mmCIF file with all atom_site columns, C-alpha atoms in Angstrom:
data_model
loop_
_atom_site.group_PDB
_atom_site.id
_atom_site.type_symbol
_atom_site.label_atom_id
_atom_site.label_alt_id
_atom_site.label_comp_id
_atom_site.label_asym_id
_atom_site.label_entity_id
_atom_site.label_seq_id
_atom_site.pdbx_PDB_ins_code
_atom_site.Cartn_x
_atom_site.Cartn_y
_atom_site.Cartn_z
_atom_site.occupancy
_atom_site.B_iso_or_equiv
_atom_site.pdbx_formal_charge
_atom_site.auth_seq_id
_atom_site.auth_comp_id
_atom_site.auth_asym_id
_atom_site.auth_atom_id
_atom_site.pdbx_PDB_model_num
ATOM 1   C CA . UNK G 1 1   ? 89.145 110.383 42.876 1.00 98.00 ? 1   UNK G CA 1
ATOM 2   C CA . UNK G 1 2   ? 86.976 113.243 44.075 1.00 97.00 ? 2   UNK G CA 1
ATOM 3   C CA . UNK G 1 3   ? 83.971 114.597 42.192 1.00 97.00 ? 3   UNK G CA 1
ATOM 4   C CA . UNK G 1 4   ? 82.121 117.680 43.393 1.00 97.00 ? 4   UNK G CA 1
ATOM 5   C CA . UNK G 1 5   ? 78.472 117.326 44.272 1.00 97.00 ? 5   UNK G CA 1
ATOM 6   C CA . UNK G 1 6   ? 75.722 118.992 42.192 1.00 96.00 ? 6   UNK G CA 1
ATOM 7   C CA . UNK G 1 7   ? 77.602 118.772 38.869 1.00 97.00 ? 7   UNK G CA 1
ATOM 8   C CA . UNK G 1 8   ? 75.324 118.063 35.914 1.00 97.00 ? 8   UNK G CA 1
ATOM 9   C CA . UNK G 1 9   ? 74.876 114.517 34.642 1.00 97.00 ? 9   UNK G CA 1
ATOM 10  C CA . UNK G 1 10  ? 77.773 113.565 32.381 1.00 97.00 ? 10  UNK G CA 1
ATOM 11  C CA . UNK G 1 11  ? 80.458 115.062 34.636 1.00 98.00 ? 11  UNK G CA 1
ATOM 12  C CA . UNK G 1 12  ? 83.876 113.453 34.108 1.00 98.00 ? 12  UNK G CA 1
ATOM 13  C CA . UNK G 1 13  ? 84.946 111.114 36.911 1.00 98.00 ? 13  UNK G CA 1
ATOM 14  C CA . UNK G 1 14  ? 87.965 109.097 35.782 1.00 98.00 ? 14  UNK G CA 1
ATOM 15  C CA . UNK G 1 15  ? 89.732 107.663 32.729 1.00 98.00 ? 15  UNK G CA 1
ATOM 16  C CA . UNK G 1 16  ? 90.174 103.894 33.029 1.00 97.00 ? 16  UNK G CA 1
ATOM 17  C CA . UNK G 1 17  ? 93.280 102.525 31.327 1.00 96.00 ? 17  UNK G CA 1
ATOM 18  C CA . UNK G 1 18  ? 94.032 98.837  30.906 1.00 94.00 ? 18  UNK G CA 1
ATOM 19  C CA . UNK G 1 19  ? 96.527 97.175  28.593 1.00 91.00 ? 19  UNK G CA 1
ATOM 20  C CA . UNK G 1 20  ? 96.621 93.780  26.896 1.00 90.00 ? 20  UNK G CA 1
ATOM 21  C CA . UNK G 1 21  ? 99.741 92.211  25.357 1.00 88.00 ? 21  UNK G CA 1
ATOM 22  C CA . UNK G 1 22  ? 97.734 90.329  22.738 1.00 85.00 ? 22  UNK G CA 1
ATOM 23  C CA . UNK G 1 23  ? 97.425 91.723  19.214 1.00 78.00 ? 23  UNK G CA 1
ATOM 24  C CA . UNK G 1 24  ? 94.491 92.366  16.936 1.00 78.00 ? 24  UNK G CA 1
ATOM 25  C CA . UNK G 1 25  ? 90.987 91.572  18.237 1.00 75.00 ? 25  UNK G CA 1
ATOM 26  C CA . UNK G 1 26  ? 92.345 89.404  21.045 1.00 76.00 ? 26  UNK G CA 1
ATOM 27  C CA . UNK G 1 27  ? 93.886 92.497  22.610 1.00 81.00 ? 27  UNK G CA 1
ATOM 28  C CA . UNK G 1 28  ? 90.900 94.769  22.057 1.00 89.00 ? 28  UNK G CA 1
ATOM 29  C CA . UNK G 1 29  ? 89.681 95.926  25.495 1.00 94.00 ? 29  UNK G CA 1
ATOM 30  C CA . UNK G 1 30  ? 86.076 96.605  26.464 1.00 96.00 ? 30  UNK G CA 1
ATOM 31  C CA . UNK G 1 31  ? 85.372 98.456  29.730 1.00 97.00 ? 31  UNK G CA 1
ATOM 32  C CA . UNK G 1 32  ? 82.309 97.901  31.903 1.00 98.00 ? 32  UNK G CA 1
ATOM 33  C CA . UNK G 1 33  ? 80.835 98.429  35.357 1.00 98.00 ? 33  UNK G CA 1
ATOM 34  C CA . UNK G 1 34  ? 79.492 95.033  36.539 1.00 97.00 ? 34  UNK G CA 1
ATOM 35  C CA . UNK G 1 35  ? 77.051 96.442  39.093 1.00 96.00 ? 35  UNK G CA 1
ATOM 36  C CA . UNK G 1 36  ? 73.443 97.432  38.442 1.00 96.00 ? 36  UNK G CA 1
ATOM 37  C CA . UNK G 1 37  ? 73.457 99.681  41.543 1.00 96.00 ? 37  UNK G CA 1
ATOM 38  C CA . UNK G 1 38  ? 76.592 101.535 40.376 1.00 97.00 ? 38  UNK G CA 1
ATOM 39  C CA . UNK G 1 39  ? 75.148 101.846 36.845 1.00 97.00 ? 39  UNK G CA 1
ATOM 40  C CA . UNK G 1 40  ? 72.279 103.907 38.265 1.00 97.00 ? 40  UNK G CA 1
ATOM 41  C CA . UNK G 1 41  ? 74.784 106.606 39.179 1.00 98.00 ? 41  UNK G CA 1
ATOM 42  C CA . UNK G 1 42  ? 77.787 106.137 36.841 1.00 98.00 ? 42  UNK G CA 1
ATOM 43  C CA . UNK G 1 43  ? 78.447 104.956 33.301 1.00 98.00 ? 43  UNK G CA 1
ATOM 44  C CA . UNK G 1 44  ? 81.588 104.003 31.387 1.00 98.00 ? 44  UNK G CA 1
ATOM 45  C CA . UNK G 1 45  ? 82.325 104.305 27.695 1.00 98.00 ? 45  UNK G CA 1
ATOM 46  C CA . UNK G 1 46  ? 83.140 100.720 26.734 1.00 97.00 ? 46  UNK G CA 1
ATOM 47  C CA . UNK G 1 47  ? 85.818 101.765 24.226 1.00 96.00 ? 47  UNK G CA 1
ATOM 48  C CA . UNK G 1 48  ? 87.514 104.781 25.812 1.00 97.00 ? 48  UNK G CA 1
ATOM 49  C CA . UNK G 1 49  ? 87.119 103.781 29.482 1.00 97.00 ? 49  UNK G CA 1
ATOM 50  C CA . UNK G 1 50  ? 85.870 107.252 30.422 1.00 98.00 ? 50  UNK G CA 1
ATOM 51  C CA . UNK G 1 51  ? 83.706 107.111 33.545 1.00 98.00 ? 51  UNK G CA 1
ATOM 52  C CA . UNK G 1 52  ? 81.036 109.823 33.930 1.00 98.00 ? 52  UNK G CA 1
ATOM 53  C CA . UNK G 1 53  ? 78.088 110.515 36.218 1.00 98.00 ? 53  UNK G CA 1
ATOM 54  C CA . UNK G 1 54  ? 74.537 109.689 35.164 1.00 98.00 ? 54  UNK G CA 1
ATOM 55  C CA . UNK G 1 55  ? 73.002 112.203 37.598 1.00 97.00 ? 55  UNK G CA 1
ATOM 56  C CA . UNK G 1 56  ? 74.194 114.912 40.010 1.00 97.00 ? 56  UNK G CA 1
ATOM 57  C CA . UNK G 1 57  ? 75.783 113.583 43.217 1.00 97.00 ? 57  UNK G CA 1
ATOM 58  C CA . UNK G 1 58  ? 74.731 114.764 46.698 1.00 97.00 ? 58  UNK G CA 1
ATOM 59  C CA . UNK G 1 59  ? 77.403 114.531 49.405 1.00 96.00 ? 59  UNK G CA 1
ATOM 60  C CA . UNK G 1 60  ? 74.828 114.863 52.165 1.00 95.00 ? 60  UNK G CA 1
ATOM 61  C CA . UNK G 1 61  ? 73.162 111.649 50.935 1.00 95.00 ? 61  UNK G CA 1
ATOM 62  C CA . UNK G 1 62  ? 76.307 109.660 50.154 1.00 96.00 ? 62  UNK G CA 1
ATOM 63  C CA . UNK G 1 63  ? 79.962 110.583 50.621 1.00 96.00 ? 63  UNK G CA 1
ATOM 64  C CA . UNK G 1 64  ? 81.747 107.638 48.987 1.00 98.00 ? 64  UNK G CA 1
ATOM 65  C CA . UNK G 1 65  ? 81.072 105.256 46.106 1.00 98.00 ? 65  UNK G CA 1
ATOM 66  C CA . UNK G 1 66  ? 83.118 102.132 45.454 1.00 97.00 ? 66  UNK G CA 1
ATOM 67  C CA . UNK G 1 67  ? 82.610 101.150 41.820 1.00 97.00 ? 67  UNK G CA 1
ATOM 68  C CA . UNK G 1 68  ? 83.659 97.743  40.526 1.00 98.00 ? 68  UNK G CA 1
ATOM 69  C CA . UNK G 1 69  ? 85.188 98.249  37.073 1.00 98.00 ? 69  UNK G CA 1
ATOM 70  C CA . UNK G 1 70  ? 86.164 95.579  34.594 1.00 97.00 ? 70  UNK G CA 1
ATOM 71  C CA . UNK G 1 71  ? 88.306 95.366  31.455 1.00 97.00 ? 71  UNK G CA 1
ATOM 72  C CA . UNK G 1 72  ? 87.625 92.416  29.134 1.00 95.00 ? 72  UNK G CA 1
ATOM 73  C CA . UNK G 1 73  ? 89.360 91.264  25.961 1.00 92.00 ? 73  UNK G CA 1
ATOM 74  C CA . UNK G 1 74  ? 87.888 89.376  23.032 1.00 86.00 ? 74  UNK G CA 1
ATOM 75  C CA . UNK G 1 75  ? 89.399 86.148  24.317 1.00 83.00 ? 75  UNK G CA 1
ATOM 76  C CA . UNK G 1 76  ? 87.255 86.267  27.453 1.00 86.00 ? 76  UNK G CA 1
ATOM 77  C CA . UNK G 1 77  ? 90.038 87.326  29.816 1.00 91.00 ? 77  UNK G CA 1
ATOM 78  C CA . UNK G 1 78  ? 89.094 89.990  32.383 1.00 94.00 ? 78  UNK G CA 1
ATOM 79  C CA . UNK G 1 79  ? 90.785 92.344  34.793 1.00 96.00 ? 79  UNK G CA 1
ATOM 80  C CA . UNK G 1 80  ? 89.023 93.874  37.778 1.00 97.00 ? 80  UNK G CA 1
ATOM 81  C CA . UNK G 1 81  ? 89.604 96.956  39.928 1.00 97.00 ? 81  UNK G CA 1
ATOM 82  C CA . UNK G 1 82  ? 87.684 99.175  42.325 1.00 98.00 ? 82  UNK G CA 1
ATOM 83  C CA . UNK G 1 83  ? 87.288 102.875 41.636 1.00 98.00 ? 83  UNK G CA 1
ATOM 84  C CA . UNK G 1 84  ? 86.667 104.858 44.823 1.00 98.00 ? 84  UNK G CA 1
ATOM 85  C CA . UNK G 1 85  ? 84.797 108.117 44.214 1.00 98.00 ? 85  UNK G CA 1
ATOM 86  C CA . UNK G 1 86  ? 84.640 110.651 47.067 1.00 98.00 ? 86  UNK G CA 1
ATOM 87  C CA . UNK G 1 87  ? 81.938 113.284 46.697 1.00 98.00 ? 87  UNK G CA 1
ATOM 88  C CA . UNK G 1 88  ? 83.284 116.782 47.306 1.00 97.00 ? 88  UNK G CA 1
ATOM 89  C CA . UNK G 1 89  ? 81.308 119.335 49.301 1.00 96.00 ? 89  UNK G CA 1
ATOM 90  C CA . UNK G 1 90  ? 79.629 122.325 47.667 1.00 95.00 ? 90  UNK G CA 1
ATOM 91  C CA . UNK G 1 91  ? 78.021 125.008 49.791 1.00 96.00 ? 91  UNK G CA 1
ATOM 92  C CA . UNK G 1 92  ? 74.462 123.935 48.987 1.00 95.00 ? 92  UNK G CA 1
ATOM 93  C CA . UNK G 1 93  ? 72.828 123.975 52.440 1.00 96.00 ? 93  UNK G CA 1
ATOM 94  C CA . UNK G 1 94  ? 71.711 126.995 54.438 1.00 97.00 ? 94  UNK G CA 1
ATOM 95  C CA . UNK G 1 95  ? 72.198 127.036 58.199 1.00 98.00 ? 95  UNK G CA 1
ATOM 96  C CA . UNK G 1 96  ? 69.064 125.731 59.920 1.00 98.00 ? 96  UNK G CA 1
ATOM 97  C CA . UNK G 1 97  ? 68.059 126.897 63.397 1.00 98.00 ? 97  UNK G CA 1
ATOM 98  C CA . UNK G 1 98  ? 67.125 124.189 65.902 1.00 98.00 ? 98  UNK G CA 1
ATOM 99  C CA . UNK G 1 99  ? 64.013 126.151 66.955 1.00 98.00 ? 99  UNK G CA 1
ATOM 100 C CA . UNK G 1 100 ? 61.530 128.130 64.844 1.00 98.00 ? 100 UNK G CA 1
ATOM 101 C CA . UNK G 1 101 ? 61.723 131.079 67.297 1.00 98.00 ? 101 UNK G CA 1
ATOM 102 C CA . UNK G 1 102 ? 63.576 131.964 70.504 1.00 98.00 ? 102 UNK G CA 1
ATOM 103 C CA . UNK G 1 103 ? 62.244 133.722 73.606 1.00 97.00 ? 103 UNK G CA 1
ATOM 104 C CA . UNK G 1 104 ? 63.918 134.911 76.805 1.00 94.00 ? 104 UNK G CA 1
ATOM 105 C CA . UNK G 1 105 ? 63.076 136.878 79.934 1.00 91.00 ? 105 UNK G CA 1
ATOM 106 C CA . UNK G 1 106 ? 65.598 139.366 81.295 1.00 86.00 ? 106 UNK G CA 1
ATOM 107 C CA . UNK G 1 107 ? 65.875 139.498 85.075 1.00 82.00 ? 107 UNK G CA 1
ATOM 108 C CA . UNK G 1 108 ? 66.936 142.588 86.986 1.00 78.00 ? 108 UNK G CA 1
ATOM 109 C CA . UNK G 1 109 ? 70.025 140.861 88.378 1.00 80.00 ? 109 UNK G CA 1
ATOM 110 C CA . UNK G 1 110 ? 71.545 140.059 84.946 1.00 84.00 ? 110 UNK G CA 1
ATOM 111 C CA . UNK G 1 111 ? 74.883 141.756 84.472 1.00 86.00 ? 111 UNK G CA 1
ATOM 112 C CA . UNK G 1 112 ? 76.426 143.248 81.352 1.00 90.00 ? 112 UNK G CA 1
ATOM 113 C CA . UNK G 1 113 ? 78.170 140.572 79.274 1.00 91.00 ? 113 UNK G CA 1
ATOM 114 C CA . UNK G 1 114 ? 76.330 137.690 80.968 1.00 90.00 ? 114 UNK G CA 1
ATOM 115 C CA . UNK G 1 115 ? 74.774 135.308 78.385 1.00 93.00 ? 115 UNK G CA 1
ATOM 116 C CA . UNK G 1 116 ? 71.017 134.917 78.828 1.00 94.00 ? 116 UNK G CA 1
ATOM 117 C CA . UNK G 1 117 ? 70.056 132.953 75.689 1.00 96.00 ? 117 UNK G CA 1
ATOM 118 C CA . UNK G 1 118 ? 71.804 130.721 73.159 1.00 97.00 ? 118 UNK G CA 1
ATOM 119 C CA . UNK G 1 119 ? 70.499 130.443 69.619 1.00 98.00 ? 119 UNK G CA 1
ATOM 120 C CA . UNK G 1 120 ? 71.865 127.518 67.672 1.00 98.00 ? 120 UNK G CA 1
ATOM 121 C CA . UNK G 1 121 ? 71.918 126.581 64.011 1.00 98.00 ? 121 UNK G CA 1
ATOM 122 C CA . UNK G 1 122 ? 73.407 123.619 62.160 1.00 98.00 ? 122 UNK G CA 1
ATOM 123 C CA . UNK G 1 123 ? 74.669 123.275 58.602 1.00 97.00 ? 123 UNK G CA 1
ATOM 124 C CA . UNK G 1 124 ? 74.899 119.940 56.773 1.00 96.00 ? 124 UNK G CA 1
ATOM 125 C CA . UNK G 1 125 ? 77.919 121.028 54.713 1.00 96.00 ? 125 UNK G CA 1
ATOM 126 C CA . UNK G 1 126 ? 81.609 120.598 55.655 1.00 94.00 ? 126 UNK G CA 1
ATOM 127 C CA . UNK G 1 127 ? 84.472 122.818 56.831 1.00 95.00 ? 127 UNK G CA 1
ATOM 128 C CA . UNK G 1 128 ? 84.028 126.524 55.955 1.00 95.00 ? 128 UNK G CA 1
ATOM 129 C CA . UNK G 1 129 ? 80.727 125.705 54.259 1.00 96.00 ? 129 UNK G CA 1
ATOM 130 C CA . UNK G 1 130 ? 79.359 124.678 57.675 1.00 96.00 ? 130 UNK G CA 1
ATOM 131 C CA . UNK G 1 131 ? 81.196 127.204 59.896 1.00 97.00 ? 131 UNK G CA 1
ATOM 132 C CA . UNK G 1 132 ? 78.448 129.490 61.203 1.00 98.00 ? 132 UNK G CA 1
ATOM 133 C CA . UNK G 1 133 ? 78.758 133.137 62.222 1.00 98.00 ? 133 UNK G CA 1
ATOM 134 C CA . UNK G 1 134 ? 75.889 134.706 64.217 1.00 98.00 ? 134 UNK G CA 1
ATOM 135 C CA . UNK G 1 135 ? 74.829 138.351 64.177 1.00 96.00 ? 135 UNK G CA 1
ATOM 136 C CA . UNK G 1 136 ? 71.887 140.507 65.242 1.00 94.00 ? 136 UNK G CA 1
ATOM 137 C CA . UNK G 1 137 ? 69.801 141.311 62.198 1.00 87.00 ? 137 UNK G CA 1
ATOM 138 C CA . UNK G 1 138 ? 67.283 144.153 62.273 1.00 75.00 ? 138 UNK G CA 1
ATOM 139 C CA . UNK G 1 139 ? 65.339 144.457 59.050 1.00 63.00 ? 139 UNK G CA 1
ATOM 140 C CA . UNK G 1 140 ? 63.370 147.578 59.989 1.00 62.00 ? 140 UNK G CA 1
ATOM 141 C CA . UNK G 1 141 ? 66.448 149.797 60.168 1.00 52.00 ? 141 UNK G CA 1
ATOM 142 C CA . UNK G 1 142 ? 66.234 150.490 63.900 1.00 52.00 ? 142 UNK G CA 1
ATOM 143 C CA . UNK G 1 143 ? 69.394 150.044 65.935 1.00 50.00 ? 143 UNK G CA 1
ATOM 144 C CA . UNK G 1 144 ? 67.593 149.697 69.275 1.00 77.00 ? 144 UNK G CA 1
ATOM 145 C CA . UNK G 1 145 ? 68.123 145.960 69.772 1.00 84.00 ? 145 UNK G CA 1
ATOM 146 C CA . UNK G 1 146 ? 71.780 146.117 68.793 1.00 84.00 ? 146 UNK G CA 1
ATOM 147 C CA . UNK G 1 147 ? 72.228 149.042 71.218 1.00 86.00 ? 147 UNK G CA 1
ATOM 148 C CA . UNK G 1 148 ? 71.014 146.830 74.056 1.00 89.00 ? 148 UNK G CA 1
ATOM 149 C CA . UNK G 1 149 ? 72.155 143.321 73.028 1.00 92.00 ? 149 UNK G CA 1
ATOM 150 C CA . UNK G 1 150 ? 75.136 141.684 71.411 1.00 95.00 ? 150 UNK G CA 1
ATOM 151 C CA . UNK G 1 151 ? 75.848 138.145 70.296 1.00 97.00 ? 151 UNK G CA 1
ATOM 152 C CA . UNK G 1 152 ? 78.916 135.946 70.401 1.00 98.00 ? 152 UNK G CA 1
ATOM 153 C CA . UNK G 1 153 ? 79.512 135.306 66.678 1.00 98.00 ? 153 UNK G CA 1
ATOM 154 C CA . UNK G 1 154 ? 80.716 131.728 67.180 1.00 97.00 ? 154 UNK G CA 1
ATOM 155 C CA . UNK G 1 155 ? 78.603 130.375 70.050 1.00 98.00 ? 155 UNK G CA 1
ATOM 156 C CA . UNK G 1 156 ? 75.291 132.190 69.414 1.00 98.00 ? 156 UNK G CA 1
ATOM 157 C CA . UNK G 1 157 ? 75.134 133.410 73.042 1.00 98.00 ? 157 UNK G CA 1
ATOM 158 C CA . UNK G 1 158 ? 73.105 136.620 73.412 1.00 97.00 ? 158 UNK G CA 1
ATOM 159 C CA . UNK G 1 159 ? 74.152 139.008 76.180 1.00 95.00 ? 159 UNK G CA 1
ATOM 160 C CA . UNK G 1 160 ? 73.427 142.505 77.477 1.00 93.00 ? 160 UNK G CA 1
ATOM 161 C CA . UNK G 1 161 ? 75.468 145.534 76.464 1.00 91.00 ? 161 UNK G CA 1
ATOM 162 C CA . UNK G 1 162 ? 73.892 147.716 79.178 1.00 86.00 ? 162 UNK G CA 1
ATOM 163 C CA . UNK G 1 163 ? 72.377 147.261 82.621 1.00 82.00 ? 163 UNK G CA 1
ATOM 164 C CA . UNK G 1 164 ? 69.115 145.321 82.778 1.00 78.00 ? 164 UNK G CA 1
ATOM 165 C CA . UNK G 1 165 ? 67.793 147.799 85.375 1.00 76.00 ? 165 UNK G CA 1
ATOM 166 C CA . UNK G 1 166 ? 67.079 150.300 82.578 1.00 74.00 ? 166 UNK G CA 1
ATOM 167 C CA . UNK G 1 167 ? 65.070 147.740 80.576 1.00 74.00 ? 167 UNK G CA 1
ATOM 168 C CA . UNK G 1 168 ? 62.132 147.146 82.925 1.00 73.00 ? 168 UNK G CA 1
ATOM 169 C CA . UNK G 1 169 ? 58.844 146.474 81.109 1.00 79.00 ? 169 UNK G CA 1
ATOM 170 C CA . UNK G 1 170 ? 60.432 146.699 77.651 1.00 83.00 ? 170 UNK G CA 1
ATOM 171 C CA . UNK G 1 171 ? 59.888 144.144 74.889 1.00 86.00 ? 171 UNK G CA 1
ATOM 172 C CA . UNK G 1 172 ? 62.428 143.612 72.110 1.00 88.00 ? 172 UNK G CA 1
ATOM 173 C CA . UNK G 1 173 ? 61.711 141.770 68.892 1.00 90.00 ? 173 UNK G CA 1
ATOM 174 C CA . UNK G 1 174 ? 64.527 141.227 66.424 1.00 93.00 ? 174 UNK G CA 1
ATOM 175 C CA . UNK G 1 175 ? 66.189 138.533 64.327 1.00 95.00 ? 175 UNK G CA 1
ATOM 176 C CA . UNK G 1 176 ? 69.434 136.630 64.704 1.00 96.00 ? 176 UNK G CA 1
ATOM 177 C CA . UNK G 1 177 ? 71.165 135.750 61.454 1.00 97.00 ? 177 UNK G CA 1
ATOM 178 C CA . UNK G 1 178 ? 73.255 132.618 61.001 1.00 98.00 ? 178 UNK G CA 1
ATOM 179 C CA . UNK G 1 179 ? 75.568 132.776 57.999 1.00 98.00 ? 179 UNK G CA 1
ATOM 180 C CA . UNK G 1 180 ? 78.000 130.102 56.867 1.00 97.00 ? 180 UNK G CA 1
ATOM 181 C CA . UNK G 1 181 ? 81.552 130.867 55.770 1.00 96.00 ? 181 UNK G CA 1
ATOM 182 C CA . UNK G 1 182 ? 81.276 129.294 52.315 1.00 95.00 ? 182 UNK G CA 1
ATOM 183 C CA . UNK G 1 183 ? 81.687 131.100 49.016 1.00 92.00 ? 183 UNK G CA 1
ATOM 184 C CA . UNK G 1 184 ? 79.158 132.370 48.313 1.00 92.00 ? 184 UNK G CA 1
ATOM 185 C CA . UNK G 1 185 ? 77.854 132.328 51.860 1.00 96.00 ? 185 UNK G CA 1
ATOM 186 C CA . UNK G 1 186 ? 74.316 131.241 52.697 1.00 97.00 ? 186 UNK G CA 1
ATOM 187 C CA . UNK G 1 187 ? 72.282 132.490 55.642 1.00 97.00 ? 187 UNK G CA 1
ATOM 188 C CA . UNK G 1 188 ? 69.043 132.215 57.541 1.00 97.00 ? 188 UNK G CA 1
ATOM 189 C CA . UNK G 1 189 ? 67.258 134.277 60.224 1.00 96.00 ? 189 UNK G CA 1
ATOM 190 C CA . UNK G 1 190 ? 65.241 133.364 63.297 1.00 97.00 ? 190 UNK G CA 1
ATOM 191 C CA . UNK G 1 191 ? 62.970 135.670 65.352 1.00 96.00 ? 191 UNK G CA 1
ATOM 192 C CA . UNK G 1 192 ? 63.954 136.444 68.936 1.00 95.00 ? 192 UNK G CA 1
ATOM 193 C CA . UNK G 1 193 ? 61.649 137.957 71.580 1.00 93.00 ? 193 UNK G CA 1
ATOM 194 C CA . UNK G 1 194 ? 63.209 139.350 74.751 1.00 91.00 ? 194 UNK G CA 1
ATOM 195 C CA . UNK G 1 195 ? 60.890 140.457 77.560 1.00 87.00 ? 195 UNK G CA 1
#
């Protein structure tokens, strides 16, 4: 079964179902989890067989649990099985840049469209929740940096939109935003200085 991460304690996992051909008390089934480690994370109602979580799960810490489960009757007979619980991914991690800040020098021989700096972020989530899109982010409302520079949205490569010959002795300070493709999306910014 799959259970999403970050659900509150008591989230439904699975309904165990065993049968016993005996009648009366001899056929009365009691469910249990014979593992102290598994009991820290999951519990089972001994009568109904309903398995629930004891605490929220975190896929980034553990992706799969294999729970031993047991059905016992009053006569001391037991049946055993393994319940495999995959932890589903929720978009609960922001992209994280590999550096706290990025800096680059532009040389006069750089051509338009030539990458001069790569910013890179990682996201601990899966699939769309970890697919990062980069953009130039200017919080002060000026469009100067985005007039001069552009960024490849998938690779994080920064490149010139105009000739570097016109940029002599100029300093640009702006942010690059990394945003994941999850719903809702999460993002982060990093400062970039270009001299």
